[in-house]
Amino acid sequence: MSDSTEITVERKEHGSRGAYVIHLPGVEHQAKLTWVERDGVRHADHTYVPDEMRGQGIAGKLVDALVADAREQGFKIAPECSYVVAAFKRHPEWADLRA
């Protein structure tokens, strides 16, 4: 990925399910963090980054978007997938958002 490639996170919501998605030019698959909402809590249940996109901070950008939305919209996050669990451990300042 060149420095001029801008990474944009797209938010998708479908009722009680949603995802944060990043698609880069020339990469067939999307990076994705999926969630399911139960009782006002978004359960971050899966994070996937294609091999061609790994090592570029892509998964971190997906989690950052989820956290930013939690701060703005007032919901809590239940980290369930291993990447989101690890991200919450690295960022103790997110503790107030954890369900």
mmCIF file with all atom_site columns, C-alpha atoms in Angstrom:
data_model
loop_
_atom_site.group_PDB
_atom_site.id
_atom_site.type_symbol
_atom_site.label_atom_id
_atom_site.label_alt_id
_atom_site.label_comp_id
_atom_site.label_asym_id
_atom_site.label_entity_id
_atom_site.label_seq_id
_atom_site.pdbx_PDB_ins_code
_atom_site.Cartn_x
_atom_site.Cartn_y
_atom_site.Cartn_z
_atom_site.occupancy
_atom_site.B_iso_or_equiv
_atom_site.pdbx_formal_charge
_atom_site.auth_seq_id
_atom_site.auth_comp_id
_atom_site.auth_asym_id
_atom_site.auth_atom_id
_atom_site.pdbx_PDB_model_num
ATOM 1  C CA . MET A 1 1  ? 0.000   0.000   0.000  1.00 0.00 ? 1  MET A CA 1
ATOM 2  C CA . SER A 1 2  ? 1.415   3.373   -0.919 1.00 0.00 ? 2  SER A CA 1
ATOM 3  C CA . ASP A 1 3  ? 1.308   6.343   1.418  1.00 0.00 ? 3  ASP A CA 1
ATOM 4  C CA . SER A 1 4  ? -1.144  8.043   -0.938 1.00 0.00 ? 4  SER A CA 1
ATOM 5  C CA . THR A 1 5  ? -3.777  5.314   -0.478 1.00 0.00 ? 5  THR A CA 1
ATOM 6  C CA . GLU A 1 6  ? -6.432  6.642   1.852  1.00 0.00 ? 6  GLU A CA 1
ATOM 7  C CA . ILE A 1 7  ? -8.079  4.074   4.055  1.00 0.00 ? 7  ILE A CA 1
ATOM 8  C CA . THR A 1 8  ? -11.797 4.647   4.524  1.00 0.00 ? 8  THR A CA 1
ATOM 9  C CA . VAL A 1 9  ? -13.941 2.662   6.916  1.00 0.00 ? 9  VAL A CA 1
ATOM 10 C CA . GLU A 1 10 ? -17.468 2.033   5.679  1.00 0.00 ? 10 GLU A CA 1
ATOM 11 C CA . ARG A 1 11 ? -20.190 1.415   8.264  1.00 0.00 ? 11 ARG A CA 1
ATOM 12 C CA . LYS A 1 12 ? -23.001 -1.003  7.440  1.00 0.00 ? 12 LYS A CA 1
ATOM 13 C CA . GLU A 1 13 ? -26.037 -1.695  9.618  1.00 0.00 ? 13 GLU A CA 1
ATOM 14 C CA . HIS A 1 14 ? -28.809 -4.196  9.018  1.00 0.00 ? 14 HIS A CA 1
ATOM 15 C CA . GLY A 1 15 ? -31.180 -4.214  11.969 1.00 0.00 ? 15 GLY A CA 1
ATOM 16 C CA . SER A 1 16 ? -29.408 -5.783  14.927 1.00 0.00 ? 16 SER A CA 1
ATOM 17 C CA . ARG A 1 17 ? -26.301 -6.678  12.889 1.00 0.00 ? 17 ARG A CA 1
ATOM 18 C CA . GLY A 1 18 ? -23.601 -4.595  11.313 1.00 0.00 ? 18 GLY A CA 1
ATOM 19 C CA . ALA A 1 19 ? -20.050 -4.348  10.111 1.00 0.00 ? 19 ALA A CA 1
ATOM 20 C CA . TYR A 1 20 ? -17.167 -1.984  9.611  1.00 0.00 ? 20 TYR A CA 1
ATOM 21 C CA . VAL A 1 21 ? -15.556 -2.613  6.236  1.00 0.00 ? 21 VAL A CA 1
ATOM 22 C CA . ILE A 1 22 ? -12.377 -1.497  4.465  1.00 0.00 ? 22 ILE A CA 1
ATOM 23 C CA . HIS A 1 23 ? -11.865 -2.182  0.775  1.00 0.00 ? 23 HIS A CA 1
ATOM 24 C CA . LEU A 1 24 ? -8.581  -1.314  -0.906 1.00 0.00 ? 24 LEU A CA 1
ATOM 25 C CA . PRO A 1 25 ? -8.065  -1.004  -4.669 1.00 0.00 ? 25 PRO A CA 1
ATOM 26 C CA . GLY A 1 26 ? -6.560  -4.133  -6.175 1.00 0.00 ? 26 GLY A CA 1
ATOM 27 C CA . VAL A 1 27 ? -7.534  -6.343  -3.224 1.00 0.00 ? 27 VAL A CA 1
ATOM 28 C CA . GLU A 1 28 ? -10.315 -8.802  -3.967 1.00 0.00 ? 28 GLU A CA 1
ATOM 29 C CA . HIS A 1 29 ? -11.642 -9.252  -0.429 1.00 0.00 ? 29 HIS A CA 1
ATOM 30 C CA . GLN A 1 30 ? -12.642 -6.700  2.205  1.00 0.00 ? 30 GLN A CA 1
ATOM 31 C CA . ALA A 1 31 ? -11.375 -6.344  5.732  1.00 0.00 ? 31 ALA A CA 1
ATOM 32 C CA . LYS A 1 32 ? -14.310 -6.568  8.102  1.00 0.00 ? 32 LYS A CA 1
ATOM 33 C CA . LEU A 1 33 ? -15.286 -6.320  11.755 1.00 0.00 ? 33 LEU A CA 1
ATOM 34 C CA . THR A 1 34 ? -18.780 -7.674  12.382 1.00 0.00 ? 34 THR A CA 1
ATOM 35 C CA . TRP A 1 35 ? -21.074 -7.131  15.345 1.00 0.00 ? 35 TRP A CA 1
ATOM 36 C CA . VAL A 1 36 ? -24.444 -8.210  16.672 1.00 0.00 ? 36 VAL A CA 1
ATOM 37 C CA . GLU A 1 37 ? -26.467 -5.933  18.978 1.00 0.00 ? 37 GLU A CA 1
ATOM 38 C CA . ARG A 1 38 ? -28.238 -7.426  21.971 1.00 0.00 ? 38 ARG A CA 1
ATOM 39 C CA . ASP A 1 39 ? -29.807 -5.271  24.699 1.00 0.00 ? 39 ASP A CA 1
ATOM 40 C CA . GLY A 1 40 ? -28.008 -2.127  23.533 1.00 0.00 ? 40 GLY A CA 1
ATOM 41 C CA . VAL A 1 41 ? -24.582 -3.799  23.517 1.00 0.00 ? 41 VAL A CA 1
ATOM 42 C CA . ARG A 1 42 ? -22.646 -4.386  20.311 1.00 0.00 ? 42 ARG A CA 1
ATOM 43 C CA . HIS A 1 43 ? -20.943 -7.777  20.490 1.00 0.00 ? 43 HIS A CA 1
ATOM 44 C CA . ALA A 1 44 ? -17.845 -7.546  18.276 1.00 0.00 ? 44 ALA A CA 1
ATOM 45 C CA . ASP A 1 45 ? -17.819 -11.151 17.123 1.00 0.00 ? 45 ASP A CA 1
ATOM 46 C CA . HIS A 1 46 ? -15.422 -11.388 14.176 1.00 0.00 ? 46 HIS A CA 1
ATOM 47 C CA . THR A 1 47 ? -12.524 -9.489  12.601 1.00 0.00 ? 47 THR A CA 1
ATOM 48 C CA . TYR A 1 48 ? -11.038 -10.514 9.269  1.00 0.00 ? 48 TYR A CA 1
ATOM 49 C CA . VAL A 1 49 ? -8.208  -8.933  7.272  1.00 0.00 ? 49 VAL A CA 1
ATOM 50 C CA . PRO A 1 50 ? -7.137  -10.472 3.926  1.00 0.00 ? 50 PRO A CA 1
ATOM 51 C CA . ASP A 1 51 ? -3.499  -11.562 3.716  1.00 0.00 ? 51 ASP A CA 1
ATOM 52 C CA . GLU A 1 52 ? -2.683  -8.779  1.224  1.00 0.00 ? 52 GLU A CA 1
ATOM 53 C CA . MET A 1 53 ? -3.821  -6.141  3.740  1.00 0.00 ? 53 MET A CA 1
ATOM 54 C CA . ARG A 1 54 ? -2.152  -7.493  6.893  1.00 0.00 ? 54 ARG A CA 1
ATOM 55 C CA . GLY A 1 55 ? 0.569   -5.595  8.742  1.00 0.00 ? 55 GLY A CA 1
ATOM 56 C CA . GLN A 1 56 ? -0.853  -2.192  7.780  1.00 0.00 ? 56 GLN A CA 1
ATOM 57 C CA . GLY A 1 57 ? -2.964  -1.427  10.834 1.00 0.00 ? 57 GLY A CA 1
ATOM 58 C CA . ILE A 1 58 ? -6.202  -2.259  9.031  1.00 0.00 ? 58 ILE A CA 1
ATOM 59 C CA . ALA A 1 59 ? -7.795  -4.252  11.881 1.00 0.00 ? 59 ALA A CA 1
ATOM 60 C CA . GLY A 1 60 ? -6.907  -1.440  14.274 1.00 0.00 ? 60 GLY A CA 1
ATOM 61 C CA . LYS A 1 61 ? -8.730  1.064   12.064 1.00 0.00 ? 61 LYS A CA 1
ATOM 62 C CA . LEU A 1 62 ? -11.837 -1.136  12.146 1.00 0.00 ? 62 LEU A CA 1
ATOM 63 C CA . VAL A 1 63 ? -11.786 -1.275  15.955 1.00 0.00 ? 63 VAL A CA 1
ATOM 64 C CA . ASP A 1 64 ? -11.100 2.472   16.158 1.00 0.00 ? 64 ASP A CA 1
ATOM 65 C CA . ALA A 1 65 ? -14.247 3.111   14.081 1.00 0.00 ? 65 ALA A CA 1
ATOM 66 C CA . LEU A 1 66 ? -16.317 0.897   16.401 1.00 0.00 ? 66 LEU A CA 1
ATOM 67 C CA . VAL A 1 67 ? -14.953 2.696   19.475 1.00 0.00 ? 67 VAL A CA 1
ATOM 68 C CA . ALA A 1 68 ? -15.553 6.138   17.925 1.00 0.00 ? 68 ALA A CA 1
ATOM 69 C CA . ASP A 1 69 ? -19.163 5.203   17.181 1.00 0.00 ? 69 ASP A CA 1
ATOM 70 C CA . ALA A 1 70 ? -19.620 3.867   20.730 1.00 0.00 ? 70 ALA A CA 1
ATOM 71 C CA . ARG A 1 71 ? -18.423 7.212   22.133 1.00 0.00 ? 71 ARG A CA 1
ATOM 72 C CA . GLU A 1 72 ? -20.628 9.199   19.740 1.00 0.00 ? 72 GLU A CA 1
ATOM 73 C CA . GLN A 1 73 ? -23.761 7.032   19.910 1.00 0.00 ? 73 GLN A CA 1
ATOM 74 C CA . GLY A 1 74 ? -23.556 5.899   23.531 1.00 0.00 ? 74 GLY A CA 1
ATOM 75 C CA . PHE A 1 75 ? -23.518 2.114   23.171 1.00 0.00 ? 75 PHE A CA 1
ATOM 76 C CA . LYS A 1 76 ? -21.303 -0.424  24.974 1.00 0.00 ? 76 LYS A CA 1
ATOM 77 C CA . ILE A 1 77 ? -19.025 -2.982  23.321 1.00 0.00 ? 77 ILE A CA 1
ATOM 78 C CA . ALA A 1 78 ? -18.667 -6.638  24.254 1.00 0.00 ? 78 ALA A CA 1
ATOM 79 C CA . PRO A 1 79 ? -15.340 -7.792  22.780 1.00 0.00 ? 79 PRO A CA 1
ATOM 80 C CA . GLU A 1 80 ? -15.753 -11.400 21.668 1.00 0.00 ? 80 GLU A CA 1
ATOM 81 C CA . CYS A 1 81 ? -13.292 -11.991 18.852 1.00 0.00 ? 81 CYS A CA 1
ATOM 82 C CA . SER A 1 82 ? -9.654  -12.352 19.872 1.00 0.00 ? 82 SER A CA 1
ATOM 83 C CA . TYR A 1 83 ? -8.484  -9.215  18.036 1.00 0.00 ? 83 TYR A CA 1
ATOM 84 C CA . VAL A 1 84 ? -11.013 -6.915  19.729 1.00 0.00 ? 84 VAL A CA 1
ATOM 85 C CA . VAL A 1 85 ? -10.274 -8.510  23.130 1.00 0.00 ? 85 VAL A CA 1
ATOM 86 C CA . ALA A 1 86 ? -6.557  -7.809  22.597 1.00 0.00 ? 86 ALA A CA 1
ATOM 87 C CA . ALA A 1 87 ? -7.255  -4.238  21.411 1.00 0.00 ? 87 ALA A CA 1
ATOM 88 C CA . PHE A 1 88 ? -9.219  -3.503  24.611 1.00 0.00 ? 88 PHE A CA 1
ATOM 89 C CA . LYS A 1 89 ? -6.290  -4.842  26.669 1.00 0.00 ? 89 LYS A CA 1
ATOM 90 C CA . ARG A 1 90 ? -3.924  -2.475  24.814 1.00 0.00 ? 90 ARG A CA 1
ATOM 91 C CA . HIS A 1 91 ? -6.256  0.496   25.373 1.00 0.00 ? 91 HIS A CA 1
ATOM 92 C CA . PRO A 1 92 ? -7.262  0.781   29.041 1.00 0.00 ? 92 PRO A CA 1
ATOM 93 C CA . GLU A 1 93 ? -8.818  4.175   28.205 1.00 0.00 ? 93 GLU A CA 1
ATOM 94 C CA . TRP A 1 94 ? -11.623 2.223   26.493 1.00 0.00 ? 94 TRP A CA 1
ATOM 95 C CA . ALA A 1 95 ? -12.647 0.462   29.736 1.00 0.00 ? 95 ALA A CA 1
ATOM 96 C CA . ASP A 1 96 ? -15.724 2.688   30.126 1.00 0.00 ? 96 ASP A CA 1
ATOM 97 C CA . LEU A 1 97 ? -17.071 1.347   26.810 1.00 0.00 ? 97 LEU A CA 1
ATOM 98 C CA . ARG A 1 98 ? -16.732 -2.311  27.711 1.00 0.00 ? 98 ARG A CA 1
ATOM 99 C CA . ALA A 1 99 ? -19.980 -4.138  28.481 1.00 0.00 ? 99 ALA A CA 1
#
